Amino acid sequence: MVELGVNIDHVATLRQARQGIEPDLIAAAKVCELAGAHQITVHLRQDRRHIQDRDCELLAQVLQVRMNLECAAVEEIIAIACKLQPHTVCLVPENRQEITTEGGLDVAGDVAHLKETVARLHEHGIQVSMFIDPELEQVEASAEVDADYVELHTGAYANAKDDRLLAELNRISDAAMRAINSGLIFNAGHGLTLRNLAAVAALPGLNEVNIGHSLVSRALFVGLEQAVSEFLEVLQNYCD
Ligand code: PXP
């Protein structure tokens, strides 16, 4: 079955709106875990707009499922990751002005630095994923830097309409095939919803999806446990 990583950044976004303690991020992570999520994903941004260092420390201590730490390949955060030792670090681009992660990481344009970062994370027993646009050049560069996984950016697919929809899905499928043939594990994420997930879940070889905004939004109406169950049900019904 395709596994579900739940990105709980937006639980922290709500908490940070008042800079208080509600909603409790750790409780949210545990509810996702109890509901069957396979992984909890958090993005420790340099600007600390949602997830805080303490959140990561607590999650690393209490999670029974895998912890996936998204971060930029910068010294400050990589040093934190090496201490925390999450199961996976997913390297993402970070731009201070952006509302969310806009595009994939330019691995091809930064091979030497990223190869060094991947090696350092591997030395600490951490697996490494590259969040990239579904482009063959970026997939090949991810293999070149010795990443374990690629997480293909599904944002363009999620925003596509009509004819573009199939074209974007094909782009993901082609990049996924290249990744698998290069020895990389294929994950996907960004902009996935209960409506658009099935077609992605059916892509051959898909290992895991990471879903945040739509799942946390759905949880406002049906509760977090139910929201996780609904996304898991789509994965169960439609995966290859
Ligand atoms: N995967 C990565 C690498 C991301 O950066 C994000 C957004 O933080 C997600 C998945 C989840 O995207 P969304 O919140 O649109 O579901």
XYZ file of C-alpha atoms and ligand atoms in Angstrom:
256
model
C 0.000 0.000 0.000
C 1.099 3.578 -0.644
C 1.949 5.053 2.753
C 0.589 8.309 4.167
C 2.794 10.975 5.681
C 0.744 13.683 7.373
C 2.269 17.136 7.296
C 1.145 18.894 10.490
C 2.753 22.302 9.797
C -0.667 23.941 9.612
C -1.585 22.811 13.101
C 1.455 24.814 14.196
C 0.444 27.708 11.910
C -2.808 28.017 13.878
C -0.974 27.836 17.201
C 1.564 30.454 16.119
C -1.265 32.840 15.201
C -1.543 33.415 18.969
C 1.934 32.218 19.866
C 0.333 30.050 22.557
C -0.111 26.344 23.197
C -3.329 25.572 21.268
C -3.818 23.529 19.199
C -1.385 21.043 20.718
C 0.922 19.841 17.955
C 2.035 16.698 19.736
C -1.564 15.662 20.414
C -2.300 16.215 16.709
C 0.648 14.041 15.699
C -0.493 11.292 18.063
C -4.066 11.377 16.728
C -2.689 10.999 13.167
C -0.545 8.116 14.351
C -3.508 6.399 16.071
C -5.617 6.895 12.938
C -3.076 4.924 10.921
C -0.763 7.531 9.387
C 2.578 5.964 8.528
C 4.666 9.061 9.053
C 4.548 12.565 10.517
C 6.111 15.292 8.423
C 7.162 18.722 9.650
C 9.017 21.547 7.946
C 11.426 23.394 10.232
C 11.761 26.636 8.308
C 14.569 29.105 8.854
C 11.966 31.778 9.654
C 10.233 29.425 12.188
C 6.837 30.600 10.950
C 5.079 27.446 12.122
C 7.127 24.500 13.419
C 9.501 25.396 16.273
C 12.707 23.654 17.357
C 10.988 22.344 20.516
C 8.234 20.739 18.409
C 10.850 18.748 16.534
C 12.609 17.708 19.732
C 9.345 16.486 21.292
C 8.215 14.699 18.126
C 11.553 12.923 17.835
C 11.033 11.626 21.389
C 7.387 10.549 21.252
C 6.585 9.397 17.717
C 6.219 5.693 17.114
C 5.872 6.168 13.373
C 8.559 7.673 11.163
C 9.436 11.346 11.441
C 10.178 13.131 8.191
C 11.871 16.499 8.646
C 11.605 18.861 5.701
C 14.265 21.541 5.612
C 16.533 23.683 3.497
C 20.097 22.489 2.915
C 21.590 25.178 5.148
C 24.107 24.677 7.943
C 21.909 25.824 10.852
C 19.064 23.410 10.090
C 21.185 20.483 8.896
C 23.060 20.625 12.226
C 19.693 20.404 14.041
C 18.632 17.483 11.831
C 21.854 15.603 12.583
C 21.124 15.932 16.315
C 17.436 14.996 16.032
C 18.033 12.021 13.756
C 14.592 11.799 12.152
C 14.004 8.777 9.927
C 14.154 10.978 6.851
C 15.226 14.475 5.920
C 13.477 15.847 2.847
C 15.512 18.680 1.357
C 13.315 21.471 0.019
C 13.960 24.905 -1.449
C 13.105 27.776 0.854
C 12.335 31.324 -0.064
C 11.497 33.725 2.739
C 8.719 35.494 0.819
C 6.835 32.365 -0.266
C 3.458 31.326 1.166
C 4.328 27.638 0.790
C 7.093 25.620 -0.891
C 6.658 26.861 -4.441
C 8.789 24.670 -6.649
C 11.181 21.781 -6.385
C 14.794 21.917 -5.276
C 17.297 22.645 -8.063
C 19.455 19.590 -7.366
C 21.095 19.746 -10.812
C 22.270 23.294 -10.104
C 23.838 22.465 -6.727
C 25.263 18.938 -7.041
C 28.503 19.320 -5.068
C 26.903 21.003 -2.039
C 23.936 18.637 -1.958
C 26.148 15.566 -2.313
C 28.080 16.719 0.746
C 24.819 17.383 2.671
C 23.418 13.940 1.788
C 26.671 12.248 2.891
C 26.603 14.120 6.203
C 22.987 13.094 6.878
C 23.782 9.495 5.927
C 26.656 9.511 8.438
C 24.037 10.283 11.100
C 21.860 7.379 10.002
C 19.272 9.607 8.299
C 17.740 8.744 4.933
C 17.488 11.597 2.473
C 14.759 12.653 0.071
C 14.907 15.367 -2.582
C 11.733 17.382 -3.167
C 11.974 18.038 -6.888
C 9.822 19.023 -9.828
C 9.012 16.023 -12.036
C 11.911 16.702 -14.423
C 14.292 14.023 -15.682
C 17.342 16.247 -15.133
C 16.421 16.724 -11.458
C 15.788 13.001 -10.989
C 19.197 12.149 -12.447
C 20.879 14.765 -10.277
C 19.135 13.285 -7.207
C 20.655 9.900 -8.026
C 24.030 11.583 -8.555
C 23.988 13.115 -5.050
C 23.161 9.657 -3.586
C 19.674 10.520 -2.310
C 17.517 7.603 -1.186
C 14.176 9.039 -2.309
C 12.723 11.670 -4.571
C 9.489 13.355 -3.566
C 7.979 14.519 -6.832
C 6.218 17.879 -6.569
C 2.559 17.381 -7.455
C 1.655 21.076 -7.215
C 1.463 21.660 -10.981
C -0.769 18.581 -11.336
C -2.957 19.789 -8.447
C -3.413 23.192 -10.119
C -3.897 21.837 -13.664
C -7.249 21.789 -15.432
C -8.640 19.961 -18.460
C -5.937 18.925 -20.972
C -3.075 19.955 -18.685
C -4.187 17.499 -16.012
C -3.201 14.387 -17.950
C -0.040 16.074 -19.228
C 1.053 16.867 -15.654
C 0.230 13.351 -14.487
C 2.308 11.930 -17.343
C 5.191 14.199 -16.370
C 5.068 12.758 -12.844
C 4.792 9.220 -14.191
C 7.805 9.642 -16.535
C 9.929 11.164 -13.766
C 8.843 8.376 -11.391
C 9.907 5.674 -13.867
C 13.307 7.327 -14.284
C 13.664 7.567 -10.502
C 12.840 3.900 -9.946
C 15.193 2.839 -12.753
C 17.930 4.942 -11.123
C 17.490 3.111 -7.809
C 15.541 5.899 -6.089
C 12.340 5.395 -4.100
C 9.441 7.435 -5.474
C 7.338 9.601 -3.139
C 4.951 12.423 -4.042
C 3.445 15.465 -2.396
C 2.037 18.979 -2.475
C -1.476 20.121 -3.191
C -2.966 16.627 -2.873
C -6.626 16.411 -1.855
C -9.348 13.777 -1.513
C -10.386 14.699 -5.066
C -7.063 14.543 -6.874
C -5.232 11.853 -4.864
C -6.595 8.735 -6.575
C -4.819 9.294 -9.909
C -1.493 9.853 -8.144
C -2.039 6.876 -5.809
C -2.483 4.652 -8.866
C 0.944 5.551 -10.323
C 3.109 2.407 -10.444
C 5.885 2.242 -7.887
C 4.641 5.041 -5.627
C 5.916 4.526 -2.075
C 4.466 7.395 -0.030
C 2.547 10.661 -0.230
C 2.924 13.620 2.110
C -0.262 15.596 2.615
C -0.821 18.651 4.784
C -3.040 21.565 3.894
C -6.050 19.742 2.538
C -6.013 17.097 5.276
C -5.765 19.648 8.099
C -8.497 21.732 6.394
C -10.748 18.680 6.194
C -10.040 17.988 9.877
C -11.719 21.294 10.806
C -15.015 19.804 9.654
C -14.741 16.084 10.363
C -11.966 15.835 12.952
C -8.359 14.831 12.463
C -8.839 11.108 12.993
C -11.619 10.951 10.404
C -9.644 13.097 7.934
C -6.637 10.767 8.167
C -8.935 7.746 7.687
C -10.489 9.265 4.581
C -7.108 9.872 2.941
C -5.965 6.370 3.914
C -9.110 4.948 2.342
C -8.309 6.604 -0.997
C -4.807 5.159 -0.854
C -6.168 1.710 -0.051
C -8.733 1.821 -2.839
C -6.661 3.280 -5.633
C -3.070 2.271 -5.198
C -1.602 0.119 -7.947
N 5.805 17.703 0.645
C 6.644 18.759 0.744
C 8.084 18.539 0.444
C 6.165 20.024 1.132
O 7.011 21.057 1.221
C 4.802 20.170 1.443
C 4.267 21.499 1.889
O 4.873 21.899 3.049
C 3.980 19.048 1.360
C 4.501 17.824 0.924
C 2.525 19.101 1.699
O 1.859 19.938 0.794
P 0.360 20.316 1.085
O 0.344 21.092 2.374
O -0.016 21.138 -0.104
O -0.413 19.040 1.203
